[in-house]
GROMACS .gro file of C-alpha atoms in nm:
model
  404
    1UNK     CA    1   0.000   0.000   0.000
    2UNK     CA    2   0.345   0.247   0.012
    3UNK     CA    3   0.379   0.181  -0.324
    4UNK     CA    4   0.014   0.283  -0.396
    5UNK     CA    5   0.064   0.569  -0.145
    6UNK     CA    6   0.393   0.696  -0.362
    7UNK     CA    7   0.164   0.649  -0.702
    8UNK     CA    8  -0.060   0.870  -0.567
    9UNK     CA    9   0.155   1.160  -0.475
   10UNK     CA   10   0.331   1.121  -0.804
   11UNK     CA   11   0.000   1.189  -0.936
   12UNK     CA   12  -0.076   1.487  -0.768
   13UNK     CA   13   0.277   1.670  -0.863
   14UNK     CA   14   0.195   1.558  -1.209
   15UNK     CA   15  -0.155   1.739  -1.181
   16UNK     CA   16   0.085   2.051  -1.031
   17UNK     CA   17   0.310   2.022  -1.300
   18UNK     CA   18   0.026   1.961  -1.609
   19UNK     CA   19  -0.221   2.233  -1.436
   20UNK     CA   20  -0.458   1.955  -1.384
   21UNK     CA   21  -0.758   2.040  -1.167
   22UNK     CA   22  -0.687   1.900  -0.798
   23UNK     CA   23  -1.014   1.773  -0.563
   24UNK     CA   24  -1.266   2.072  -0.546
   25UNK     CA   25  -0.988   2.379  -0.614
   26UNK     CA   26  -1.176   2.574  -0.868
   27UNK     CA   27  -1.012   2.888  -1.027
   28UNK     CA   28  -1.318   3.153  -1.075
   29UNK     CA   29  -1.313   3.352  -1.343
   30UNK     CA   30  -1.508   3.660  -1.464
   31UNK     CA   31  -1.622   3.537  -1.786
   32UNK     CA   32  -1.970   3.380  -1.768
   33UNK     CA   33  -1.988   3.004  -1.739
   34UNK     CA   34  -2.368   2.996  -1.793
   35UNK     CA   35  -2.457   2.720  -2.093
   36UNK     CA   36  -2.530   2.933  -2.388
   37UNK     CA   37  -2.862   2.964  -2.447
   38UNK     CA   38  -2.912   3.120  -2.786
   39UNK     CA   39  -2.816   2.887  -3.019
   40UNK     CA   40  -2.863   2.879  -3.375
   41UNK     CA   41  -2.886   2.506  -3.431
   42UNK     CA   42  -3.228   2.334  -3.338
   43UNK     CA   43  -2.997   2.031  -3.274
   44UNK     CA   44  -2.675   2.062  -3.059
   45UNK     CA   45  -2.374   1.879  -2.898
   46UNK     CA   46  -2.072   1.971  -2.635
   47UNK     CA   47  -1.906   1.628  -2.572
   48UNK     CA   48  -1.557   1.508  -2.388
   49UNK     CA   49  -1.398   1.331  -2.690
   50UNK     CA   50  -1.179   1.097  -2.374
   51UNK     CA   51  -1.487   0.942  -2.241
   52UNK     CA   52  -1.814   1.031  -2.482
   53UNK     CA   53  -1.951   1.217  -2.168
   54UNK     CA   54  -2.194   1.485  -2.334
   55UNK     CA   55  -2.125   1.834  -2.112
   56UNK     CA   56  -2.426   2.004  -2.303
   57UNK     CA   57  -2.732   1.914  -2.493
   58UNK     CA   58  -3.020   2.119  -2.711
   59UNK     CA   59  -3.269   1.834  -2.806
   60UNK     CA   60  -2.941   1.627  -2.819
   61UNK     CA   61  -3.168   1.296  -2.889
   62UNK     CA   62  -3.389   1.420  -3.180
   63UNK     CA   63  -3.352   1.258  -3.497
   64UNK     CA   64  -3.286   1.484  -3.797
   65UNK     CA   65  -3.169   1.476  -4.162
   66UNK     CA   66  -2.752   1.534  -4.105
   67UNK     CA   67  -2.638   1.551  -4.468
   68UNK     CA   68  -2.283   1.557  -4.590
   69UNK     CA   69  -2.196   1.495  -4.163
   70UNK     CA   70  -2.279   1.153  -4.311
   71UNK     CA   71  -1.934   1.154  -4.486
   72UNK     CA   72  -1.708   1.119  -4.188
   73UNK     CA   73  -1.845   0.741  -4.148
   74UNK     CA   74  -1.770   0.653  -4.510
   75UNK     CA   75  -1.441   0.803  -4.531
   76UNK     CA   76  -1.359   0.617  -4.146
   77UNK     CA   77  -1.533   0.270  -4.342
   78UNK     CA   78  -1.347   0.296  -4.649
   79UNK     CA   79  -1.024   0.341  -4.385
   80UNK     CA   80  -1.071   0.028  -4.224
   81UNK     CA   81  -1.122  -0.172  -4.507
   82UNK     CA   82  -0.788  -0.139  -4.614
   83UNK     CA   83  -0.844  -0.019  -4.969
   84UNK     CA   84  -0.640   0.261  -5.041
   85UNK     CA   85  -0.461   0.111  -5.317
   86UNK     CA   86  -0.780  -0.022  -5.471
   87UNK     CA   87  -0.878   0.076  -5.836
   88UNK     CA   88  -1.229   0.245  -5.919
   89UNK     CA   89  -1.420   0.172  -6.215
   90UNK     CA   90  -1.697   0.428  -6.175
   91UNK     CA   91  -1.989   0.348  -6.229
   92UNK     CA   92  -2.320   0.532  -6.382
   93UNK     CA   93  -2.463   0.565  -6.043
   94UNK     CA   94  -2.188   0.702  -5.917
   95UNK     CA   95  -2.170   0.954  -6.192
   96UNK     CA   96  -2.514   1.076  -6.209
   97UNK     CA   97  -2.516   1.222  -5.833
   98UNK     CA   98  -2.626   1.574  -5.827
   99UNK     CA   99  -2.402   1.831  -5.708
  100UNK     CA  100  -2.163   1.889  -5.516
  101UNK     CA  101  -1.954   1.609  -5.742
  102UNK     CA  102  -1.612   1.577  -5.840
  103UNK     CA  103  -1.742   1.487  -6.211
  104UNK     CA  104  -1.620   1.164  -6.284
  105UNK     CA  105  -1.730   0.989  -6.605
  106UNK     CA  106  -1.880   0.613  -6.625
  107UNK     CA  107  -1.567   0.417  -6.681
  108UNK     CA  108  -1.333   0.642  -6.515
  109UNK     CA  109  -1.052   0.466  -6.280
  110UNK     CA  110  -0.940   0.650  -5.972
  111UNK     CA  111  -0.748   0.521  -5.696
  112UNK     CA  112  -0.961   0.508  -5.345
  113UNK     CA  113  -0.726   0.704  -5.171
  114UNK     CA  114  -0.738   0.994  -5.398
  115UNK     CA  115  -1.127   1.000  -5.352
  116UNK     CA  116  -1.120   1.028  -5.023
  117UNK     CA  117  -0.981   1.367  -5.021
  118UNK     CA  118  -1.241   1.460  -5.230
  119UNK     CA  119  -1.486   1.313  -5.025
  120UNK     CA  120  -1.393   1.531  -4.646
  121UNK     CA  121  -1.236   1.863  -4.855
  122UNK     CA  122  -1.504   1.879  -5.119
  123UNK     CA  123  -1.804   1.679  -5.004
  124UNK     CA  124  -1.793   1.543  -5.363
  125UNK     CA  125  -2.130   1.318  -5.370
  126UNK     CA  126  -2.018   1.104  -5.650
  127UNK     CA  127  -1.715   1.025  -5.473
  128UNK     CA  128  -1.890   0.889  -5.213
  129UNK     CA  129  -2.063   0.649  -5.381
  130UNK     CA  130  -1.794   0.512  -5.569
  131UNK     CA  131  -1.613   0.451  -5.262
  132UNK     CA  132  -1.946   0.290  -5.105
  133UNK     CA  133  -1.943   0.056  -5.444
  134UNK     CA  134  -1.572  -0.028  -5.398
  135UNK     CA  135  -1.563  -0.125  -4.984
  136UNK     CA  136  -1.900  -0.283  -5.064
  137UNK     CA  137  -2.012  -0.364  -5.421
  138UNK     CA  138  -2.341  -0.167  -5.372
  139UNK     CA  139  -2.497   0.170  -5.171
  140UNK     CA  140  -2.709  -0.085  -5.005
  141UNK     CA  141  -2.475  -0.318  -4.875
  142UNK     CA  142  -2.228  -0.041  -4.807
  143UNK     CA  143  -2.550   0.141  -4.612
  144UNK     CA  144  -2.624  -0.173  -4.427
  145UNK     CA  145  -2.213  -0.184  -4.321
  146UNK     CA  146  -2.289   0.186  -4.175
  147UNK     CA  147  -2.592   0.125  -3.985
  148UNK     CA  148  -2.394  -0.153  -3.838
  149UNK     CA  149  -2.129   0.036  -3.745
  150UNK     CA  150  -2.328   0.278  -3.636
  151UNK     CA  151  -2.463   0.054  -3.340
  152UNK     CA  152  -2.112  -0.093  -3.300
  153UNK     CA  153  -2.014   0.255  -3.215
  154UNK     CA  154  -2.364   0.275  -2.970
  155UNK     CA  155  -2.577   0.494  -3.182
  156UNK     CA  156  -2.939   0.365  -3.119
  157UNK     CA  157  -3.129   0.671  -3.325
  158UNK     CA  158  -2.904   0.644  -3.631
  159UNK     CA  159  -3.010   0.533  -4.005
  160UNK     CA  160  -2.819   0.597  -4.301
  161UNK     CA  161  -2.943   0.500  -4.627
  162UNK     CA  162  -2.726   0.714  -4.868
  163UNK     CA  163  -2.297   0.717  -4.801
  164UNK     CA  164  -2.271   1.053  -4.908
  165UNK     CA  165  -2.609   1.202  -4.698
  166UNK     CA  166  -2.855   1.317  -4.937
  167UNK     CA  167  -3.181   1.359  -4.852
  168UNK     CA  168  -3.331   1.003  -4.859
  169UNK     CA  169  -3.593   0.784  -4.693
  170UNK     CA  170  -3.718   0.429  -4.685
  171UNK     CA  171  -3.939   0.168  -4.493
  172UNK     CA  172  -3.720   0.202  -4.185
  173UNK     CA  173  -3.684   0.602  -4.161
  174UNK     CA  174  -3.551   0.926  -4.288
  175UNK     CA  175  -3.172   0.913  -4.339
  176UNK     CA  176  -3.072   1.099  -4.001
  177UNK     CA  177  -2.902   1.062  -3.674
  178UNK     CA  178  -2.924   1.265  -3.363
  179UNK     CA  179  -2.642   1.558  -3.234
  180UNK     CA  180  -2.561   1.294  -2.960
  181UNK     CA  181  -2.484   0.982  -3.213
  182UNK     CA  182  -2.337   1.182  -3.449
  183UNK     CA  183  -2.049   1.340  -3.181
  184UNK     CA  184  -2.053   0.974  -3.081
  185UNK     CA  185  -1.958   0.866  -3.485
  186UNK     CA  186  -1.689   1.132  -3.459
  187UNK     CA  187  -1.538   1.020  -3.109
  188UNK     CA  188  -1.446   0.692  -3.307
  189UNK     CA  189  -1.311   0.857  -3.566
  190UNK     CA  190  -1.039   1.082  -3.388
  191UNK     CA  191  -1.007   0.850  -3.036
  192UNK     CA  192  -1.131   0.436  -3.104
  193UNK     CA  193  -1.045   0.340  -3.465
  194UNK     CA  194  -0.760   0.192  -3.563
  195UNK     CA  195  -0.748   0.471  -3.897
  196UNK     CA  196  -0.738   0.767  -3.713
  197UNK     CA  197  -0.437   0.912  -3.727
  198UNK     CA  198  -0.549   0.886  -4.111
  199UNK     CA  199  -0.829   1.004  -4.087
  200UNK     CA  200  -0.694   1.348  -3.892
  201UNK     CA  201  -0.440   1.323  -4.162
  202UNK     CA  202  -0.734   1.387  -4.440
  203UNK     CA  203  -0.929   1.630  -4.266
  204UNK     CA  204  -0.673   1.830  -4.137
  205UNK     CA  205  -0.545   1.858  -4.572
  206UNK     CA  206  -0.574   2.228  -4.653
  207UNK     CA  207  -0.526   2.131  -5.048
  208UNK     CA  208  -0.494   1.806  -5.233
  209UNK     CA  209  -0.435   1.725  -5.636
  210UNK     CA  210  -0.515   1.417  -5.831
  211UNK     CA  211  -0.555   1.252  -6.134
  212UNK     CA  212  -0.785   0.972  -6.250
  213UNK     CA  213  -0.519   0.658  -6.289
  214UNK     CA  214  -0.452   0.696  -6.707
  215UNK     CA  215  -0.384   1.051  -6.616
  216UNK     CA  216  -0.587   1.174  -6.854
  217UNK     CA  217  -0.794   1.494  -6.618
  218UNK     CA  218  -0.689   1.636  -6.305
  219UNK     CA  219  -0.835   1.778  -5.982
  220UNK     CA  220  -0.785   2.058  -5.703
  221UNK     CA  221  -0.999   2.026  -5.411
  222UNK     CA  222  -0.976   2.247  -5.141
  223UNK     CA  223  -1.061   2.187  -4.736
  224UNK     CA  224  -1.413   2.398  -4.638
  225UNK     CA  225  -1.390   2.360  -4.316
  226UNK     CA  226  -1.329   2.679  -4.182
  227UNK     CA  227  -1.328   2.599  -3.792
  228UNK     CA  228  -0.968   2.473  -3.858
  229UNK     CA  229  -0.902   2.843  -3.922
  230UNK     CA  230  -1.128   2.933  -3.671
  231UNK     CA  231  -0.967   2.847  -3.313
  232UNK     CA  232  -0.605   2.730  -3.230
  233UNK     CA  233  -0.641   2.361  -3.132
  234UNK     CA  234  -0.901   2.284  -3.390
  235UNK     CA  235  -0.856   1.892  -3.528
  236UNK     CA  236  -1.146   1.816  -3.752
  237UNK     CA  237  -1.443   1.855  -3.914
  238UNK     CA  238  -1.719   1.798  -4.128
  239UNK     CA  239  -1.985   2.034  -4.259
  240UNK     CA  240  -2.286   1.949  -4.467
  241UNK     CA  241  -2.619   2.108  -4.618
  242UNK     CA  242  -2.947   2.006  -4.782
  243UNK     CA  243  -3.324   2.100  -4.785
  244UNK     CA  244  -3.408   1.927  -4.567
  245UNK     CA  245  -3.114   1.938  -4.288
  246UNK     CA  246  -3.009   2.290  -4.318
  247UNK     CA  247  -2.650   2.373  -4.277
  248UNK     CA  248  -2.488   2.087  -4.016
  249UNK     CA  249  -2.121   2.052  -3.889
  250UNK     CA  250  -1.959   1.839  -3.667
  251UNK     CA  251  -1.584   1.928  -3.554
  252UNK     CA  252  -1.344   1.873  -3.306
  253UNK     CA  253  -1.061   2.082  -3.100
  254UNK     CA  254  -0.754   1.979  -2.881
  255UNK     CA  255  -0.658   2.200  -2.610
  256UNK     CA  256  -0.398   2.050  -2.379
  257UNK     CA  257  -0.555   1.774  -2.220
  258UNK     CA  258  -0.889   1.821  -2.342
  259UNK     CA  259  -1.045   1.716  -2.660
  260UNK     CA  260  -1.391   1.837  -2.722
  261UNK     CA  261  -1.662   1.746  -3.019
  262UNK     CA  262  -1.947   1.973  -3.142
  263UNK     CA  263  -2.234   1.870  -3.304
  264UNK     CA  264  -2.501   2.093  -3.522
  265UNK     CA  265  -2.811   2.030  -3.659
  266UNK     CA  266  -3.031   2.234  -3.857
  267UNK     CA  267  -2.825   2.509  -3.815
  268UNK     CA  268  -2.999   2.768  -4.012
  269UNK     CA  269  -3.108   2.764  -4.366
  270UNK     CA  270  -2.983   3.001  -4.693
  271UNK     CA  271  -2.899   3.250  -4.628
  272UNK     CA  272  -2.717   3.164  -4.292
  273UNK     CA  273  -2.440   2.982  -4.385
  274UNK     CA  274  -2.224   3.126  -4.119
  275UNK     CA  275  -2.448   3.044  -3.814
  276UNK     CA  276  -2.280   2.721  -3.771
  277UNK     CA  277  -1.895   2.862  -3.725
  278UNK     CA  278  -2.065   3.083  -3.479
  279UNK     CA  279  -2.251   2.783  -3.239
  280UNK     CA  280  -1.942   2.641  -3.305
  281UNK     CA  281  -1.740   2.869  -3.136
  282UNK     CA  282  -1.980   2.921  -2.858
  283UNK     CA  283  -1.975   2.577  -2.780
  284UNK     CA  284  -1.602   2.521  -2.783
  285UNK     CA  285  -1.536   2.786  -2.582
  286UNK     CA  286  -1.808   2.711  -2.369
  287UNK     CA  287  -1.625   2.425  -2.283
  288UNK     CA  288  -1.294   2.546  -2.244
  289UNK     CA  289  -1.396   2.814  -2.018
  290UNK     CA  290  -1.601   2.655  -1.783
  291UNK     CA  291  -1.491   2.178  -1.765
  292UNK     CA  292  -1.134   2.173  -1.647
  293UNK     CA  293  -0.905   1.810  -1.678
  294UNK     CA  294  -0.911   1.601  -1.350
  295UNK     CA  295  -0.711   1.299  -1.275
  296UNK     CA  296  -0.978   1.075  -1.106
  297UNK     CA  297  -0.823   0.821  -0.876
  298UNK     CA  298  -0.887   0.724  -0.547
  299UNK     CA  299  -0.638   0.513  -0.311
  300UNK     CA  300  -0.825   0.239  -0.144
  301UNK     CA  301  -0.657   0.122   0.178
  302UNK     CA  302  -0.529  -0.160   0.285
  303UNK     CA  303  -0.760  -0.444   0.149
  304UNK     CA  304  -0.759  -0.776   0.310
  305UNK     CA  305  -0.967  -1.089   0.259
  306UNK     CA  306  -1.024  -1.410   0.415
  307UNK     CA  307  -1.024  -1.743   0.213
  308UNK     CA  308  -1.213  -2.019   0.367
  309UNK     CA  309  -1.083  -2.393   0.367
  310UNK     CA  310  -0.767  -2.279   0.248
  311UNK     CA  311  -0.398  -2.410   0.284
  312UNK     CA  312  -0.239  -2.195   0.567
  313UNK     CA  313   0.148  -2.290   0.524
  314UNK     CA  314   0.246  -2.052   0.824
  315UNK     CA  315  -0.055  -2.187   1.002
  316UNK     CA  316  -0.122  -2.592   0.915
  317UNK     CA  317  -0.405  -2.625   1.179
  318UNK     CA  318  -0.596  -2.295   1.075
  319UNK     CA  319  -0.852  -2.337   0.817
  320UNK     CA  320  -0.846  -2.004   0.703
  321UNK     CA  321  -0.587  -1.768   0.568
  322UNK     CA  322  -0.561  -1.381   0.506
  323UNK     CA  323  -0.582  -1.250   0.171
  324UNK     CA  324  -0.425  -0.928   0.053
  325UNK     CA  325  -0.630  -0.770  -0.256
  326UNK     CA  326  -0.564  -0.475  -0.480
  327UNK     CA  327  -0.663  -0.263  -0.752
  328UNK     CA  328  -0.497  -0.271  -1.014
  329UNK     CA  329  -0.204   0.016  -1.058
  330UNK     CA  330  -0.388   0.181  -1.410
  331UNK     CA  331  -0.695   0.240  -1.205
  332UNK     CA  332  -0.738   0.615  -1.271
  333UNK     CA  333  -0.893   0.855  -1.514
  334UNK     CA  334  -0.934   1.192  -1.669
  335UNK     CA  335  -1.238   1.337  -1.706
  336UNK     CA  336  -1.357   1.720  -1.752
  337UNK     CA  337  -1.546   1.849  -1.451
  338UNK     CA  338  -1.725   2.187  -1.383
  339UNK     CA  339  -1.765   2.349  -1.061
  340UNK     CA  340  -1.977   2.171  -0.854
  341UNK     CA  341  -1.908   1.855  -0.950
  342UNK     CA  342  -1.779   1.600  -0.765
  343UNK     CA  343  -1.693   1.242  -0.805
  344UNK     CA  344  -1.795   0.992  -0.558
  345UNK     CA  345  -1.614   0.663  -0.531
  346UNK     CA  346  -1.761   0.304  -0.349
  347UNK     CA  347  -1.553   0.030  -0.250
  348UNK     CA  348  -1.718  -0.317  -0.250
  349UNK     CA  349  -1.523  -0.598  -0.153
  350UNK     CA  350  -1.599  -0.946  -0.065
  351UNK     CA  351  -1.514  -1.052   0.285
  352UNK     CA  352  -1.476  -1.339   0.237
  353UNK     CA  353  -1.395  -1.611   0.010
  354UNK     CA  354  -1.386  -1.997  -0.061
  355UNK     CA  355  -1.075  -2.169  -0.113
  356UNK     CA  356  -0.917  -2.192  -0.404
  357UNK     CA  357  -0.842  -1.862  -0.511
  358UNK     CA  358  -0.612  -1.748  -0.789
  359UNK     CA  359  -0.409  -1.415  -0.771
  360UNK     CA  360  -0.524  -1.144  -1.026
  361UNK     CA  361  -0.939  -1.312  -0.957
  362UNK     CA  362  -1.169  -1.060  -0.899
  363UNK     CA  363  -1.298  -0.988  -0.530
  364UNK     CA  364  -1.490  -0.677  -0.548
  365UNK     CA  365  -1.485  -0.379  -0.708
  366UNK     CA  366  -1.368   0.030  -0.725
  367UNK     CA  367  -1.682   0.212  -0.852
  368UNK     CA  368  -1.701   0.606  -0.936
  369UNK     CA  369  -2.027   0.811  -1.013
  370UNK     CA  370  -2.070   1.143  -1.110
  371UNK     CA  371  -2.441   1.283  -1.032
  372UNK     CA  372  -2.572   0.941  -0.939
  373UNK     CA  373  -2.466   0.757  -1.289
  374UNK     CA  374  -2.155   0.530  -1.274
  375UNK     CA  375  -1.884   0.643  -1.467
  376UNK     CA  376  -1.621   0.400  -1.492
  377UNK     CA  377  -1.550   0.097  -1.256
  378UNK     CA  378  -1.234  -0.116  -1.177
  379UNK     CA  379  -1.176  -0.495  -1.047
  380UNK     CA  380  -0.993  -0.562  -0.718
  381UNK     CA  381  -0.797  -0.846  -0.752
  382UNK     CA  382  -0.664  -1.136  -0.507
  383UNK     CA  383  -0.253  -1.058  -0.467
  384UNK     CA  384  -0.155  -1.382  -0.409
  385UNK     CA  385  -0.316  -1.745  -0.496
  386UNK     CA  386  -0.421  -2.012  -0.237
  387UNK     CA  387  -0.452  -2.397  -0.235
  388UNK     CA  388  -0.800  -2.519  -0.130
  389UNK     CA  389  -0.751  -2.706   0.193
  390UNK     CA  390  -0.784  -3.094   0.122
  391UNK     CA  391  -0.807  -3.471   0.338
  392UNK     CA  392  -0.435  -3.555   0.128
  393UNK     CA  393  -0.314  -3.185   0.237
  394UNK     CA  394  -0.393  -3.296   0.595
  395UNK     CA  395  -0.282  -3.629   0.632
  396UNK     CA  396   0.038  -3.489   0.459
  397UNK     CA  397   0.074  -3.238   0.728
  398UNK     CA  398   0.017  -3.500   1.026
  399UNK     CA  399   0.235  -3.708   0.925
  400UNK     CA  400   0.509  -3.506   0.882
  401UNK     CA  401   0.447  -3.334   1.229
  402UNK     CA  402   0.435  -3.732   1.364
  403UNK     CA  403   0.808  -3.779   1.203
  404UNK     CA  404   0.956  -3.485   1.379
   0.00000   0.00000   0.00000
């Protein structure tokens, strides 16, 4: 328990050294840390990119049309599958999408990877659905793959019927997501998936050129997404407009040791093209003003058990034997906290156990909560391992004490 002791005093000079926030030490500031309130977007998101925690919420669970947003699950799909190098024959479907498109021709080969900068820079419809017929052989399979993913990810209101998100609809539902599922799509983009330094690597492009593979036309996209112009930190983003969605965006920033996501939907219509970099920035700085980085860890004593019908070597004639049990030494956290908010930590522990037990088994359990919902949990574990107590492990210990 030292050693645990040491850990956790090393922790709190790191939070010193990192300006970390420390317990309930809150440094007030002048600004206003009310949640905005006058948003432009009927749909909105704040969320902590480390643990999908959502820090603010304007009809956060309605479903709505989300448009080109769609695009940052294709291009994060069409990652995975490993298809970079891949040839594209485009097809006719592909190259009768209405605008925006790159305008490929029927019969055109491109390589995948190329497309994919004109899929996040440009939005380029018909690129998307080239790559959705490449990674899948059809839209509807390669629609299926996203709704699947989708769920993977733990999007419950989310149904995508188009890979590049025009307006669509079907027996199922409107293509459309909610602000909450959609910060939750980009979470796994830029933190869970195994493509996203690649992915950052696209988005964060400013300008890309291509040909198609017989280099017989070339192409100059361009990045529109002005937030990463907009605030220092900003990492990514996607933004995205039809009829029926209105303008949407989802983007992400880095500050230090936060990483934050906004979502937008229906954020304004033509002639308000701008209202979205403005939520945006109220959002993000929302955030930065008001949740501060806290290392959440909690040193839990000395923790003893006491295993029943066990093999006591110090002790042959005792049928019981103490147990030491631990957490385990990466049992901590960071999470973004506001004033007022404090975590609460239980200890559960079983006291006691039946012979045999095997060191690193679970005996209880570290469990934090933040306003009554449990945020993150951690096994304490047996130290050591002990024999269960047995008729040949007695006789074997008479007869020895009978020889001495």
């Amino acid at each position: 328990m030292k050693k645990k002791r040491y850990i956790a005093g090393a922790l709190v000079l790191v939070q010193m050294l990192l300006g970390l926030g420390m317990g309930n030490v809150w440094a007030k500031t002048a600004e206003s840390e009310d949640e905005p309130k006058q948003l432009y977007a009927q749909s909105a998101v704040l969320m902590d990119a480390d643990n999908g925690r959502i820090l603010f919420g304007k009809e956060a669970e309605v479903i709505r049309p989300n448009a080109s947003t769609t695009k940052i699950l294709t291009c994060i799909l069409a990652l995975e599958s490993e298809a970079g190098e891949r040839v594209i024959c485009v097809s006719r479907n592909a190259a009768s999408q209405p605008k925006v498109r790159l305008g490929m021709k029927e019969g055109e080969k491109f390589y995948l990877r190329d497309l994919l900068y004109s899929l996040m820079l440009e939005s380029h419809n018909d690129s998307a659905v080239a790559i959705a017929e490449a990674v899948e052989g059809t839209v509807e399979k390669f629609a299926d793959r996203m709704n699947q993913k989708a769920r993977e990810i733990g999007c419950e209101n989310t149904h995508f019927i188009t890979p590049n998100g025009l307006d669509a609809s079907d027996k199922d539902g409107i293509h459309g997501t909610t602000a909450a599922d959609l910060a939750a799509i980009m979470r796994y983009c830029i933190t869970q998936s195994p493509e996203k330094e690649r992915f950052l690597e696209i988005t964060q492009t400013r300008e890309y050129t291509f040909g198609d593979v017989e280099g017989k036309r070339k192409f100059f996209c361009r990045n529109h997404n002005t937030f990463l112009n907009m605030m220092d930190g900003a990492l990514s983003g996607k933004t995205g407009f039809t009829n029926d969605a209105g303008y949407c965006y989802v983007g992400a920033l880095r500050e230090k040791n936060r990483t934050l996501i906004v979502t937008l939907l229906a954020c304004g219509w033509p002639n308000h093209k701008s209202y979205k970099w403005s939520d945006t920035r109220k959002l993000m700085e929302y955030g930065l003003l008001v949740y501060a980085p806290y290392y959440i860890w909690k040193d839990p004593g000395k923790m003893n058990l006491l295993a029943e019908n066990a093999v006591n070597e110090e002790s042959p004639w005792k049928r019981t034997k103490k147990v030491k049990a631990a957490v385990r030494e990466d049992s901590g956290f960071q999470m973004l906290l506001k004033e007022g908010e404090q975590v609460t930590v239980k200890k559960r522990i079983e006291e006691n156990v039946k012979a045999p037990v095997t060191q690193g088994q679970a005996v209880g359990e570290m469990e934090y909560f933040l306003n009554g919902e449990k945020i993150a949990s951690y096994q304490i574990e047996a130290c050591e391992s002990v024999k269960k107590r047995s008729f040949f492990w007695c006789l074997k210990c008479v007869m020895e004490w009978m020889c001495l």
